[in-house]
Amino acid sequence: MRITVYGVKGGIGKSTICLTLGKTLARKGKKVLIIDRDPLGWSSNVIGIKDKGLINSIIDNISANFFKSVKIENGYLDVIKFYGDPSRVFNDSYILTRNREAKKKFEEIYSNILHTNKYDFYIVDNFAMVNYNNDIVFHEREVFYRILPNIESYRIYVSDHSATTLKNTENYIEKIEKSTNIGKPLGLTVNMVPPYPKDLEDIRIEVEKILQRKKLGIGIIIPFIEKLFGFSGTLNELDIPNQIDKLSDNIIKGFLTGYTIT
Ligand SMILES: Nc1ncnc2c1ncn2[C@@H]1O[C@H](COP(=O)(O)OP(=O)(O)OP(=O)(O)O)[C@@H](O)[C@H]1O
Ligand SMILES: [Mg+2]
């Protein structure tokens, strides 16, 4: 299964959701690849990839360790880093579109990784507000579906709890879902909700209305968690929110619709 995480804003927890979902699935014996298209390469950083990303290294014509595999109990959490320098993302992915040789090298390396390792889950981290057909996501997606054309594919949207972000997220969901017929919308995560019963309940009601309007199957409401705020530790030290742990159980069982996790 491929799960791609989208959101309209930076700093709302897209990478944290990718990483913690990946970690908890690996703990449960699954083989997981995080495809880190985050311009900052946050998941890559936490897992310990410090070199340039795949695309940066191709453009610079240098070798780099942009892939790392970590064994977690009976599973694996692997990460492939695409970028890692926000100031270069648009330029480098544009070059990749124009430069045949660079594009060929990229396709060779990425398809080789996808061919040699088979994963149970592919989790894709994203730039905020990315358009479905931007160069920065298109190259990755094109190769991915060439190698794995029949994979089940879902999208999870992440928002914070402010009325403005929720509204923008709804518009964004509409835009993304109109621009593709590959895969399905899966759910909406509202992250960093003030951890008080009244706030959590108000958001739950709001989320369920959005699920209905946007035909999403799952709602996930994650409170603000002190220990995650400003997290700068290693994968080992990263706590998994209960809601993400529950989500991973449900995904493994194939429960993909009709509930909200709080
Ligand atoms: N539920 C939470 N409670 C408190 N802090 C959180 C929570 N979720 C994530 N964080 C923290 O918020 C910060 C931003 O999270 P993250 O990097 O995952 O966001 P992002 O949406 O991927 O950002 P970007 O668009 O810049 O890649 C991190 O320090 C992270 O540890
Ligand atoms: Mg991120």
Short mmCIF file of N, CA and C in Angstrom, two decimals, residues 22-23 37 43 88 104 111 140 149 160 181 193-194 213 220 261:
data_model
loop_
_atom_site.label_atom_id
_atom_site.label_comp_id
_atom_site.label_asym_id
_atom_site.label_seq_id
_atom_site.Cartn_x
_atom_site.Cartn_y
_atom_site.Cartn_z
N GLY A 22 5.27 5.13 10.06
CA GLY A 22 6.27 4.18 9.56
C GLY A 22 6.88 3.38 10.69
N LYS A 23 7.20 4.06 11.78
CA LYS A 23 7.85 3.38 12.90
C LYS A 23 6.92 2.34 13.53
N ARG A 37 9.91 13.27 0.24
CA ARG A 37 9.90 14.38 -0.72
C ARG A 37 9.80 15.73 0.00
N SER A 43 12.27 13.57 7.82
CA SER A 43 12.28 12.14 8.15
C SER A 43 13.67 11.56 7.96
N ARG A 88 16.77 24.69 -3.11
CA ARG A 88 17.12 24.09 -4.41
C ARG A 88 16.00 23.26 -5.03
N LYS A 104 17.58 10.28 -16.68
CA LYS A 104 17.84 8.86 -16.88
C LYS A 104 18.50 8.26 -15.64
N SER A 111 14.28 3.36 -9.72
CA SER A 111 13.59 2.12 -10.08
C SER A 111 14.35 0.92 -9.55
N GLU A 140 9.07 11.48 -9.18
CA GLU A 140 9.00 10.33 -8.26
C GLU A 140 7.82 9.44 -8.61
N PRO A 149 2.60 -0.71 -10.76
CA PRO A 149 1.36 -0.13 -11.32
C PRO A 149 0.08 -0.53 -10.60
N ASP A 160 -4.07 21.75 10.82
CA ASP A 160 -4.16 22.05 12.24
C ASP A 160 -5.64 22.37 12.53
N ASN A 181 -6.91 10.57 -11.00
CA ASN A 181 -7.79 9.42 -10.77
C ASN A 181 -6.97 8.20 -10.32
N VAL A 193 -4.15 19.57 18.25
CA VAL A 193 -5.38 20.14 18.82
C VAL A 193 -5.15 20.37 20.32
N PRO A 194 -5.57 21.52 20.87
CA PRO A 194 -5.40 21.71 22.31
C PRO A 194 -5.98 20.51 23.07
N ARG A 213 -18.44 15.54 3.58
CA ARG A 213 -18.44 16.43 2.40
C ARG A 213 -17.40 15.99 1.38
N ILE A 220 -8.68 11.48 11.98
CA ILE A 220 -7.68 11.23 13.03
C ILE A 220 -7.43 12.55 13.75
N ILE A 261 -10.62 8.50 14.84
CA ILE A 261 -9.78 8.12 15.98
C ILE A 261 -9.46 9.39 16.77
#
